[in-house]
Amino acid sequence: MKFKMSMSGVSLLVIAGLMLNIFVLTPKILGASTKSQEVLNYIASLNAKTSNQVLSGQQTGDAAGGLSGYKQFVEGLYQKTGKWVAMIGIDYSYPDEVVPSTVSSLNQMAIKYWKAGGLITISAHMGNPWGGDVRNQTNIGNYNDLLTPGNAAYNAWMSDLSKIADGLTELRDKGVVVLWRPLHEMNGGWFW
């Protein structure tokens, strides 16, 4: 195809949009597992479907509340409609620290849902590493502290990241593909 310099801005936007669509429909993550790539391809293919279907999901709740939220929202919806949501969302941490026993319980729920054909998304409302919970905006130190060993904020931050990594590793080892959404609400005016 040859393009003339006199093309209108609208034409260029249409061409750019078509090119973007091509890239969106053929995603590739270097080093991704086969299953991860299959999930990504499936999600990317939804745009091209003409069947007017929607991929829906349900956040089960924050941390320990995720188990009761699963029963209430996900199982409750199934009992009323006979249909399962395509994706469940769980949160490893809220409002302050990551608790390994909570992560383990949530992982068991995620593994079961994945094996039944569902998709899994995980977020973490990580607590303020300078002290307090996710909503503590008054006690914020220098963000370089999070990357500098030898201070309390670094130790708290790395401890939570380690617990999250342990949870995600367990899921990976069980073959569960996770759509990971760390700090997904960090732009909220209430987030540290």
Coordinates of N, CA, C and O in Angstrom, one line a residue:
M1 N 0.8 -1.2 0.0 CA 0.0 0.0 0.0 C 0.9 1.2 0.0 O 1.8 1.3 0.7
K2 N 0.5 2.2 -0.8 CA 1.2 3.5 -0.8 C 0.3 4.5 -0.1 O -0.9 4.6 -0.3
F3 N 0.9 5.3 0.7 CA 0.1 6.4 1.4 C 0.6 7.7 0.9 O 1.8 8.0 0.7
K4 N -0.4 8.6 0.6 CA -0.1 9.9 0.1 C 0.1 10.9 1.3 O -0.6 10.7 2.3
M5 N 0.9 11.8 1.2 CA 1.1 12.8 2.3 C -0.2 13.6 2.5 O -0.3 14.2 3.6
S6 N -1.1 13.6 1.6 CA -2.3 14.4 1.8 C -3.4 13.7 2.5 O -4.5 14.2 2.6
M7 N -3.1 12.5 3.1 CA -4.1 11.8 3.8 C -4.6 12.6 5.0 O -3.9 13.3 5.7
S8 N -5.9 12.5 5.3 CA -6.5 13.3 6.4 C -6.0 12.7 7.7 O -5.7 11.5 7.8
G9 N -6.1 13.5 8.8 CA -5.8 12.9 10.1 C -6.7 11.8 10.5 O -6.3 10.9 11.1
V10 N -8.0 11.8 10.0 CA -8.9 10.8 10.3 C -8.5 9.5 9.7 O -8.5 8.4 10.3
S11 N -8.0 9.5 8.4 CA -7.6 8.3 7.8 C -6.4 7.7 8.5 O -6.3 6.5 8.6
L12 N -5.5 8.6 8.9 CA -4.3 8.1 9.7 C -4.7 7.5 11.0 O -4.1 6.4 11.4
L13 N -5.7 8.0 11.6 CA -6.2 7.4 12.9 C -6.8 6.1 12.6 O -6.6 5.1 13.4
V14 N -7.6 5.9 11.5 CA -8.2 4.7 11.2 C -7.1 3.6 10.9 O -7.1 2.5 11.4
I15 N -6.1 4.0 10.2 CA -5.0 3.1 9.9 C -4.2 2.7 11.2 O -4.0 1.5 11.4
A16 N -4.0 3.7 12.0 CA -3.3 3.4 13.3 C -4.2 2.5 14.2 O -3.7 1.6 14.8
G17 N -5.5 2.7 14.1 CA -6.4 1.8 14.9 C -6.4 0.4 14.4 O -6.4 -0.5 15.1
L18 N -6.4 0.3 13.1 CA -6.3 -1.1 12.5 C -5.0 -1.8 12.8 O -5.0 -2.9 13.1
M19 N -3.9 -1.0 12.8 CA -2.6 -1.6 13.1 C -2.6 -2.0 14.6 O -2.1 -3.1 15.0
L20 N -3.2 -1.2 15.5 CA -3.2 -1.5 16.9 C -4.1 -2.7 17.1 O -3.7 -3.6 17.9
N21 N -5.2 -2.8 16.4 CA -6.0 -4.0 16.5 C -5.3 -5.3 16.1 O -5.4 -6.3 16.7
I22 N -4.4 -5.2 15.1 CA -3.6 -6.3 14.7 C -2.7 -6.8 15.9 O -2.6 -7.9 16.2
F23 N -2.1 -5.8 16.5 CA -1.2 -6.1 17.6 C -1.9 -6.7 18.8 O -1.5 -7.5 19.5
V24 N -3.1 -6.1 19.1 CA -3.9 -6.6 20.2 C -4.4 -8.0 20.0 O -4.4 -8.8 20.9
L25 N -4.7 -8.4 18.7 CA -5.2 -9.7 18.5 C -4.1 -10.8 18.4 O -4.4 -11.9 18.3
T26 N -2.8 -10.4 18.4 CA -1.8 -11.3 18.3 C -0.7 -11.0 19.4 O 0.4 -10.8 19.1
P27 N -1.2 -11.1 20.7 CA -0.2 -10.8 21.8 C 0.8 -11.9 22.0 O 0.5 -13.1 21.6
K28 N 1.9 -11.5 22.5 CA 2.9 -12.5 22.8 C 3.7 -12.0 24.1 O 4.1 -10.9 24.1
I29 N 3.9 -12.9 25.0 CA 4.7 -12.6 26.2 C 5.9 -13.5 26.2 O 5.8 -14.7 26.2
L30 N 7.1 -12.9 26.1 CA 8.3 -13.7 26.1 C 8.4 -14.5 27.4 O 8.3 -13.9 28.4
G31 N 8.7 -15.7 27.2 CA 8.9 -16.6 28.4 C 7.7 -17.0 29.1 O 7.7 -17.7 30.1
A32 N 6.5 -16.7 28.6 CA 5.2 -17.1 29.2 C 5.0 -18.6 29.0 O 5.5 -19.2 28.0
S33 N 4.4 -19.2 30.0 CA 4.0 -20.6 29.8 C 3.0 -20.8 28.7 O 2.4 -19.8 28.3
T34 N 2.9 -22.0 28.2 CA 1.9 -22.3 27.1 C 0.5 -21.9 27.6 O -0.3 -21.3 26.9
K35 N 0.2 -22.3 28.8 CA -1.2 -22.0 29.4 C -1.4 -20.5 29.5 O -2.5 -19.9 29.2
S36 N -0.4 -19.7 29.9 CA -0.5 -18.3 30.0 C -0.7 -17.7 28.7 O -1.6 -16.8 28.5
Q37 N 0.0 -18.1 27.7 CA -0.2 -17.6 26.3 C -1.6 -17.9 25.8 O -2.2 -17.1 25.1
E38 N -2.1 -19.1 26.1 CA -3.4 -19.5 25.7 C -4.5 -18.6 26.3 O -5.4 -18.2 25.6
V39 N -4.3 -18.3 27.6 CA -5.3 -17.4 28.2 C -5.2 -16.0 27.6 O -6.2 -15.4 27.3
L40 N -4.0 -15.5 27.4 CA -3.8 -14.2 26.7 C -4.5 -14.2 25.4 O -5.2 -13.2 25.0
N41 N -4.2 -15.2 24.6 CA -4.8 -15.3 23.2 C -6.3 -15.3 23.3 O -7.0 -14.7 22.5
Y42 N -6.9 -16.1 24.3 CA -8.3 -16.1 24.4 C -8.9 -14.8 24.7 O -9.9 -14.3 24.1
I43 N -8.3 -14.1 25.7 CA -8.8 -12.7 26.0 C -8.7 -11.8 24.8 O -9.6 -11.0 24.5
A44 N -7.6 -11.8 24.2 CA -7.4 -11.0 23.0 C -8.4 -11.3 21.9 O -8.8 -10.4 21.1
S45 N -8.8 -12.6 21.8 CA -9.7 -13.0 20.7 C -11.1 -12.5 20.9 O -11.9 -12.5 20.0
L46 N -11.4 -12.1 22.1 CA -12.8 -11.7 22.4 C -13.3 -10.5 21.5 O -14.4 -10.4 21.2
N47 N -12.3 -9.6 21.3 CA -12.6 -8.5 20.4 C -13.1 -8.8 19.0 O -13.9 -8.1 18.5
A48 N -12.7 -10.0 18.5 CA -13.0 -10.4 17.2 C -14.3 -11.2 17.1 O -14.8 -11.5 16.0
K49 N -14.8 -11.6 18.2 CA -16.0 -12.5 18.2 C -17.2 -11.7 17.8 O -17.4 -10.6 18.2
T50 N -18.1 -12.3 17.1 CA -19.3 -11.7 16.6 C -20.5 -12.3 17.4 O -21.7 -12.0 17.0
S51 N -20.3 -13.0 18.4 CA -21.4 -13.7 19.1 C -22.0 -12.9 20.2 O -22.9 -13.4 20.9
N52 N -21.5 -11.6 20.4 CA -22.1 -10.7 21.4 C -22.1 -11.3 22.8 O -23.0 -11.2 23.6
Q53 N -21.0 -12.0 23.1 CA -20.8 -12.5 24.5 C -19.9 -11.6 25.3 O -19.1 -10.9 24.8
V54 N -20.1 -11.7 26.6 CA -19.3 -10.9 27.5 C -18.5 -11.8 28.5 O -19.1 -12.8 29.0
L55 N -17.3 -11.5 28.7 CA -16.5 -12.2 29.7 C -16.7 -11.5 31.1 O -16.4 -10.3 31.2
S56 N -17.4 -12.1 32.0 CA -17.7 -11.5 33.3 C -17.0 -12.1 34.4 O -16.6 -13.2 34.3
G57 N -16.8 -11.3 35.5 CA -16.1 -11.8 36.6 C -16.7 -11.2 37.9 O -17.6 -10.4 37.9
Q58 N -16.2 -11.7 39.0 CA -16.7 -11.2 40.3 C -15.5 -11.2 41.3 O -14.8 -12.2 41.5
Q59 N -15.3 -10.0 41.9 CA -14.3 -9.9 43.0 C -14.9 -10.5 44.2 O -16.1 -10.3 44.5
T60 N -14.2 -11.4 44.8 CA -14.8 -12.2 45.9 C -14.7 -11.4 47.3 O -15.4 -11.8 48.2
G61 N -13.8 -10.5 47.3 CA -13.7 -9.7 48.6 C -12.2 -9.5 48.9 O -11.3 -9.9 48.1
D62 N -11.9 -8.8 49.9 CA -10.5 -8.5 50.3 C -10.0 -9.5 51.3 O -10.6 -9.7 52.4
A63 N -8.9 -10.1 51.0 CA -8.1 -11.0 51.8 C -9.1 -12.1 52.4 O -9.7 -12.8 51.7
A64 N -9.1 -12.1 53.8 CA -9.9 -13.2 54.4 C -11.4 -13.1 54.0 O -12.1 -14.1 54.1
G65 N -11.9 -12.0 53.7 CA -13.3 -11.8 53.3 C -13.6 -12.5 51.9 O -14.7 -12.7 51.5
G66 N -12.5 -12.9 51.2 CA -12.7 -13.5 49.9 C -13.4 -14.8 49.9 O -14.1 -15.2 49.0
L67 N -13.2 -15.6 51.0 CA -13.8 -16.9 51.1 C -15.3 -16.8 51.3 O -16.1 -17.5 50.6
S68 N -15.7 -15.9 52.2 CA -17.2 -15.7 52.3 C -17.8 -15.0 51.1 O -18.9 -15.3 50.8
G69 N -17.0 -14.1 50.5 CA -17.5 -13.4 49.3 C -17.7 -14.4 48.2 O -18.6 -14.3 47.4
Y70 N -16.8 -15.4 48.1 CA -17.0 -16.4 47.0 C -18.3 -17.2 47.2 O -19.1 -17.3 46.3
K71 N -18.6 -17.6 48.4 CA -19.9 -18.3 48.7 C -21.1 -17.4 48.4 O -22.0 -17.8 47.8
Q72 N -21.0 -16.1 48.9 CA -22.1 -15.2 48.7 C -22.3 -14.8 47.3 O -23.4 -14.9 46.8
F73 N -21.3 -14.4 46.6 CA -21.4 -13.8 45.3 C -21.3 -14.8 44.2 O -22.1 -14.8 43.3
V74 N -20.3 -15.6 44.2 CA -20.0 -16.5 43.1 C -21.0 -17.7 43.1 O -21.7 -18.0 42.2
E75 N -21.0 -18.4 44.3 CA -21.9 -19.5 44.4 C -23.3 -19.0 44.4 O -24.2 -19.7 43.9
G76 N -23.6 -17.9 45.1 CA -24.9 -17.3 45.1 C -25.5 -17.0 43.7 O -26.7 -17.3 43.4
L77 N -24.7 -16.5 42.9 CA -25.1 -16.2 41.5 C -25.4 -17.5 40.7 O -26.4 -17.6 40.0
Y78 N -24.5 -18.5 40.9 CA -24.7 -19.8 40.3 C -26.1 -20.4 40.7 O -26.8 -20.9 39.9
Q79 N -26.3 -20.3 42.0 CA -27.6 -20.9 42.6 C -28.8 -20.2 42.0 O -29.8 -20.9 41.7
K80 N -28.7 -19.0 41.7 CA -29.8 -18.2 41.1 C -30.0 -18.3 39.6 O -31.1 -18.2 39.1
T81 N -28.8 -18.5 38.9 CA -28.8 -18.5 37.4 C -28.4 -19.8 36.8 O -28.7 -19.9 35.6
G82 N -27.7 -20.6 37.5 CA -27.2 -21.8 36.9 C -26.0 -21.6 36.1 O -25.5 -22.4 35.3
K83 N -25.4 -20.4 36.2 CA -24.2 -20.0 35.4 C -23.1 -19.5 36.4 O -23.4 -18.9 37.4
W84 N -21.9 -19.9 36.0 CA -20.7 -19.4 36.8 C -20.1 -18.2 36.1 O -20.2 -18.1 34.8
V85 N -19.5 -17.3 36.8 CA -18.8 -16.2 36.2 C -17.5 -16.8 35.6 O -17.0 -17.8 36.0
A86 N -17.0 -16.1 34.5 CA -15.8 -16.6 33.8 C -14.6 -16.4 34.7 O -13.6 -17.2 34.6
M87 N -14.6 -15.4 35.5 CA -13.3 -15.0 36.3 C -13.7 -14.7 37.7 O -14.7 -14.0 37.9
I88 N -12.8 -15.1 38.6 CA -13.0 -14.6 40.0 C -11.8 -13.8 40.4 O -10.7 -14.1 39.9
G89 N -12.0 -12.8 41.2 CA -10.9 -11.9 41.6 C -10.7 -12.1 43.1 O -11.7 -12.1 43.9
I90 N -9.5 -12.3 43.5 CA -9.2 -12.4 45.0 C -8.1 -11.4 45.3 O -7.4 -10.9 44.4
D91 N -8.0 -11.0 46.6 CA -7.1 -10.1 47.0 C -6.2 -10.7 48.1 O -6.8 -11.2 49.1
Y92 N -4.9 -10.7 48.0 CA -4.0 -11.3 49.0 C -3.9 -10.4 50.2 O -3.4 -10.9 51.2
S93 N -4.2 -9.1 50.2 CA -3.8 -8.3 51.3 C -4.8 -7.1 51.5 O -5.0 -6.4 50.5
Y94 N -5.4 -7.0 52.6 CA -6.2 -5.9 53.0 C -6.6 -6.0 54.5 O -7.0 -7.1 54.9
P95 N -6.5 -5.0 55.3 CA -6.0 -3.7 54.9 C -4.5 -3.4 55.2 O -4.0 -2.4 54.9
D96 N -3.8 -4.4 55.8 CA -2.5 -4.0 56.1 C -1.4 -5.1 55.7 O -0.7 -4.8 54.8
E97 N -1.4 -6.2 56.3 CA -0.3 -7.2 55.9 C -0.8 -8.4 55.2 O -2.0 -8.7 55.2
V98 N 0.1 -9.1 54.5 CA -0.2 -10.3 53.8 C -0.1 -11.4 54.8 O 1.0 -11.6 55.5
V99 N -1.1 -12.2 55.0 CA -1.2 -13.3 56.0 C -1.1 -14.6 55.2 O -2.0 -14.9 54.4
P100 N 0.0 -15.4 55.4 CA 0.2 -16.6 54.6 C -1.0 -17.6 54.7 O -1.3 -18.2 53.7
S101 N -1.6 -17.8 55.9 CA -2.7 -18.7 56.0 C -3.9 -18.2 55.1 O -4.6 -19.1 54.5
T102 N -4.1 -16.9 55.0 CA -5.2 -16.4 54.2 C -4.8 -16.6 52.7 O -5.7 -17.1 51.9
V103 N -3.6 -16.4 52.3 CA -3.1 -16.6 51.0 C -3.3 -18.1 50.6 O -3.8 -18.4 49.5
S104 N -3.0 -19.0 51.5 CA -3.1 -20.4 51.2 C -4.6 -20.8 51.0 O -4.9 -21.5 50.1
S105 N -5.5 -20.3 51.9 CA -6.9 -20.6 51.7 C -7.5 -20.0 50.4 O -8.2 -20.7 49.7
L106 N -7.1 -18.8 50.1 CA -7.5 -18.2 48.8 C -6.9 -19.0 47.6 O -7.6 -19.2 46.6
N107 N -5.7 -19.5 47.7 CA -5.1 -20.3 46.6 C -5.9 -21.6 46.4 O -6.1 -22.0 45.3
Q108 N -6.3 -22.2 47.5 CA -7.1 -23.4 47.3 C -8.4 -23.1 46.5 O -8.8 -23.9 45.7
M109 N -9.0 -22.0 46.8 CA -10.2 -21.6 46.1 C -9.9 -21.3 44.6 O -10.6 -21.8 43.7
A110 N -8.8 -20.7 44.4 CA -8.4 -20.3 43.0 C -8.0 -21.6 42.2 O -8.4 -21.7 41.1
I111 N -7.3 -22.5 42.8 CA -7.0 -23.8 42.2 C -8.2 -24.5 41.8 O -8.4 -25.0 40.6
K112 N -9.2 -24.6 42.7 CA -10.4 -25.3 42.4 C -11.2 -24.6 41.2 O -11.7 -25.3 40.3
Y113 N -11.2 -23.3 41.2 CA -12.0 -22.6 40.2 C -11.2 -22.7 38.8 O -11.9 -22.9 37.8
W114 N -9.9 -22.6 38.9 CA -9.1 -22.8 37.6 C -9.4 -24.2 37.0 O -9.6 -24.3 35.8
K115 N -9.3 -25.2 37.9 CA -9.5 -26.6 37.4 C -10.9 -26.8 36.8 O -11.1 -27.7 36.0
A116 N -11.9 -26.0 37.3 CA -13.2 -26.1 36.7 C -13.4 -25.3 35.5 O -14.5 -25.2 34.9
G117 N -12.3 -24.6 35.0 CA -12.4 -23.8 33.8 C -12.5 -22.3 33.9 O -12.6 -21.6 32.9
G118 N -12.4 -21.8 35.2 CA -12.5 -20.4 35.4 C -11.1 -19.7 35.3 O -10.1 -20.3 35.3
L119 N -11.2 -18.4 35.1 CA -10.0 -17.5 35.1 C -9.8 -16.9 36.5 O -10.8 -16.7 37.2
I120 N -8.6 -16.6 36.8 CA -8.2 -16.1 38.1 C -7.5 -14.7 38.0 O -6.5 -14.6 37.3
T121 N -7.9 -13.7 38.8 CA -7.2 -12.5 38.9 C -6.9 -12.3 40.4 O -7.7 -12.6 41.2
I122 N -5.7 -11.8 40.6 CA -5.3 -11.5 42.0 C -4.7 -10.1 42.1 O -3.9 -9.7 41.3
S123 N -5.2 -9.5 43.2 CA -4.7 -8.1 43.5 C -4.1 -8.1 44.9 O -4.2 -9.1 45.6
A124 N -3.5 -7.0 45.3 CA -3.1 -6.9 46.7 C -3.1 -5.4 47.1 O -2.5 -4.6 46.5
H125 N -4.0 -5.2 48.1 CA -4.0 -3.8 48.7 C -3.0 -3.8 49.8 O -3.2 -4.1 50.9
M126 N -1.8 -3.6 49.4 CA -0.6 -3.7 50.3 C -0.6 -2.6 51.3 O -0.8 -1.4 51.0
G127 N -0.4 -3.0 52.6 CA -0.4 -2.0 53.6 C 0.8 -1.0 53.5 O 1.8 -1.3 52.8
N128 N 0.7 0.1 54.2 CA 1.7 1.1 54.2 C 2.9 0.6 54.9 O 2.9 0.3 56.0
P129 N 4.1 0.4 54.1 CA 5.3 -0.1 54.7 C 5.9 0.8 55.8 O 6.8 0.3 56.5
W130 N 5.5 2.0 55.9 CA 6.0 2.9 56.9 C 5.1 2.8 58.2 O 5.4 3.5 59.2
G131 N 4.1 2.0 58.2 CA 3.3 1.8 59.3 C 1.8 2.1 59.0 O 1.5 3.0 58.3
G132 N 1.0 1.2 59.4 CA -0.5 1.4 59.2 C -1.0 0.6 58.0 O -0.3 -0.2 57.4
D133 N -2.3 0.8 57.7 CA -2.9 0.1 56.7 C -2.8 0.8 55.3 O -2.2 1.9 55.2
V134 N -3.5 0.3 54.4 CA -3.5 0.8 53.0 C -4.0 2.2 52.9 O -3.6 3.0 52.1
R135 N -4.8 2.6 53.9 CA -5.4 3.9 53.8 C -4.6 5.0 54.5 O -4.9 6.2 54.5
N136 N -3.5 4.6 55.2 CA -2.7 5.5 56.0 C -1.9 6.4 55.1 O -0.8 6.0 54.5
Q137 N -2.3 7.6 54.9 CA -1.6 8.6 54.0 C -0.7 9.6 54.8 O 0.0 10.3 54.2
T138 N -0.8 9.5 56.1 CA -0.1 10.5 56.9 C 1.3 10.1 57.2 O 2.1 10.9 57.6
N139 N 1.6 8.8 57.1 CA 2.9 8.3 57.5 C 3.6 7.7 56.2 O 3.6 6.5 56.1
I140 N 4.1 8.6 55.4 CA 4.7 8.1 54.1 C 6.1 8.6 54.1 O 6.4 9.8 54.2
G141 N 7.1 7.7 54.0 CA 8.5 8.0 54.0 C 8.9 8.2 52.5 O 8.2 8.4 51.6
N142 N 10.2 8.1 52.4 CA 10.9 8.3 51.1 C 10.7 6.9 50.3 O 11.1 5.9 50.9
Y143 N 10.2 6.9 49.1 CA 10.0 5.7 48.4 C 11.3 4.9 48.1 O 11.3 3.7 47.9
N144 N 12.4 5.6 48.1 CA 13.7 4.9 48.0 C 13.9 3.9 49.1 O 14.7 3.0 49.0
D145 N 13.3 4.2 50.3 CA 13.4 3.3 51.4 C 13.0 1.9 51.0 O 13.5 0.9 51.6
L146 N 12.0 1.8 50.1 CA 11.5 0.4 49.8 C 12.5 -0.4 49.0 O 12.4 -1.6 48.9
L147 N 13.5 0.3 48.5 CA 14.5 -0.4 47.7 C 15.9 -0.4 48.4 O 16.9 -0.9 47.8
T148 N 16.0 0.1 49.6 CA 17.2 0.2 50.3 C 17.2 -0.6 51.5 O 16.5 -0.4 52.5
P149 N 18.0 -1.7 51.5 CA 18.0 -2.6 52.7 C 18.5 -1.9 53.9 O 19.2 -0.9 53.9
G150 N 18.0 -2.4 55.0 CA 18.5 -1.9 56.3 C 17.5 -1.0 57.0 O 17.9 -0.3 58.0
N151 N 16.3 -0.8 56.5 CA 15.4 0.1 57.3 C 14.0 -0.7 57.4 O 13.7 -1.7 56.7
A152 N 13.2 -0.2 58.3 CA 12.0 -0.9 58.7 C 11.0 -0.9 57.5 O 10.3 -2.0 57.3
A153 N 10.9 0.1 56.7 CA 10.0 0.1 55.5 C 10.4 -0.9 54.5 O 9.6 -1.7 54.0
Y154 N 11.7 -1.0 54.3 CA 12.2 -2.0 53.3 C 11.9 -3.4 53.8 O 11.4 -4.3 53.1
N155 N 12.1 -3.7 55.1 CA 11.8 -5.0 55.7 C 10.3 -5.3 55.6 O 10.0 -6.5 55.2
A156 N 9.5 -4.4 55.9 CA 8.0 -4.7 55.8 C 7.6 -4.9 54.4 O 6.8 -5.8 54.1
W157 N 8.1 -4.1 53.5 CA 7.8 -4.2 52.0 C 8.2 -5.5 51.5 O 7.5 -6.3 50.8
M158 N 9.5 -5.9 51.8 CA 10.0 -7.2 51.2 C 9.3 -8.4 51.9 O 9.2 -9.4 51.2
S159 N 8.9 -8.3 53.1 CA 8.2 -9.3 53.8 C 6.9 -9.6 53.1 O 6.6 -10.8 52.8
D160 N 6.2 -8.6 52.8 CA 4.9 -8.7 52.1 C 5.1 -9.3 50.7 O 4.4 -10.2 50.2
L161 N 6.1 -8.7 49.9 CA 6.4 -9.2 48.6 C 6.8 -10.7 48.6 O 6.4 -11.4 47.7
S162 N 7.5 -11.1 49.6 CA 7.9 -12.5 49.7 C 6.7 -13.4 49.9 O 6.6 -14.5 49.3
K163 N 5.8 -13.0 50.8 CA 4.6 -13.8 51.0 C 3.7 -13.9 49.8 O 3.2 -14.9 49.5
I164 N 3.6 -12.8 49.0 CA 2.9 -12.7 47.8 C 3.6 -13.7 46.8 O 2.9 -14.5 46.1
A165 N 4.9 -13.5 46.7 CA 5.6 -14.4 45.7 C 5.4 -15.9 46.1 O 5.2 -16.7 45.1
D166 N 5.4 -16.2 47.3 CA 5.1 -17.6 47.7 C 3.8 -18.1 47.3 O 3.6 -19.2 46.8
G167 N 2.8 -17.2 47.4 CA 1.4 -17.6 47.0 C 1.3 -17.7 45.5 O 0.7 -18.7 45.0
L168 N 1.9 -16.8 44.8 CA 1.9 -16.9 43.3 C 2.7 -18.1 42.8 O 2.3 -18.7 41.8
T169 N 3.8 -18.4 43.5 CA 4.6 -19.6 43.1 C 3.8 -20.8 43.3 O 3.8 -21.7 42.4
E170 N 3.0 -20.9 44.4 CA 2.2 -22.1 44.6 C 1.2 -22.3 43.4 O 1.0 -23.4 42.9
L171 N 0.6 -21.2 43.0 CA -0.4 -21.3 41.9 C 0.3 -21.7 40.6 O -0.2 -22.5 39.8
R172 N 1.5 -21.1 40.4 CA 2.2 -21.4 39.1 C 2.5 -22.9 39.1 O 2.4 -23.6 38.1
D173 N 3.0 -23.4 40.3 CA 3.4 -24.8 40.4 C 2.2 -25.7 40.2 O 2.3 -26.9 39.8
K174 N 1.0 -25.3 40.5 CA -0.2 -26.0 40.3 C -0.8 -25.8 38.9 O -1.9 -26.4 38.5
G175 N -0.1 -25.0 38.0 CA -0.6 -24.8 36.7 C -1.6 -23.7 36.5 O -2.3 -23.6 35.4
V176 N -1.9 -22.9 37.5 CA -2.9 -21.9 37.5 C -2.3 -20.6 36.9 O -1.3 -20.1 37.3
V177 N -3.0 -20.1 35.8 CA -2.6 -18.9 35.2 C -3.3 -17.7 36.0 O -4.5 -17.8 36.3
V178 N -2.5 -16.7 36.4 CA -3.0 -15.6 37.2 C -2.9 -14.3 36.4 O -1.8 -14.0 35.9
L179 N -3.9 -13.6 36.4 CA -3.9 -12.2 35.9 C -3.6 -11.3 37.1 O -4.5 -11.1 38.0
W180 N -2.3 -10.9 37.3 CA -1.8 -10.3 38.5 C -2.0 -8.8 38.4 O -1.6 -8.2 37.4
R181 N -2.7 -8.2 39.4 CA -2.9 -6.7 39.4 C -2.4 -6.1 40.7 O -3.2 -5.8 41.6
P182 N -1.1 -5.9 40.8 CA -0.6 -5.3 42.0 C -0.9 -3.8 42.1 O -1.0 -3.1 41.1
L183 N -1.2 -3.4 43.3 CA -1.5 -2.0 43.6 C -2.5 -1.4 42.6 O -2.3 -0.3 42.1
H184 N -3.5 -2.1 42.3 CA -4.5 -1.8 41.3 C -5.3 -0.5 41.6 O -5.9 0.0 40.7
E185 N -5.3 -0.1 42.8 CA -6.1 1.2 43.1 C -5.2 2.2 43.7 O -5.6 3.1 44.4
M186 N -3.9 2.2 43.3 CA -2.9 3.1 43.9 C -3.2 4.6 43.6 O -2.7 5.5 44.3
N187 N -4.0 4.8 42.6 CA -4.3 6.2 42.2 C -5.5 6.8 43.0 O -5.8 7.9 42.9
G188 N -6.1 6.0 43.8 CA -7.1 6.4 44.7 C -6.6 7.4 45.7 O -5.5 7.3 46.2
G189 N -7.4 8.4 46.0 CA -6.9 9.5 47.0 C -6.8 8.9 48.4 O -6.2 9.6 49.2
W190 N -7.2 7.7 48.6 CA -7.2 7.1 49.9 C -6.0 6.2 50.1 O -5.7 5.7 51.2
F191 N -5.3 5.9 49.0 CA -4.2 4.9 49.0 C -2.9 5.6 49.4 O -2.6 6.6 48.9
W192 N -2.1 4.9 50.2 CA -0.8 5.5 50.7 C 0.0 5.8 49.5 O 0.9 6.7 49.4

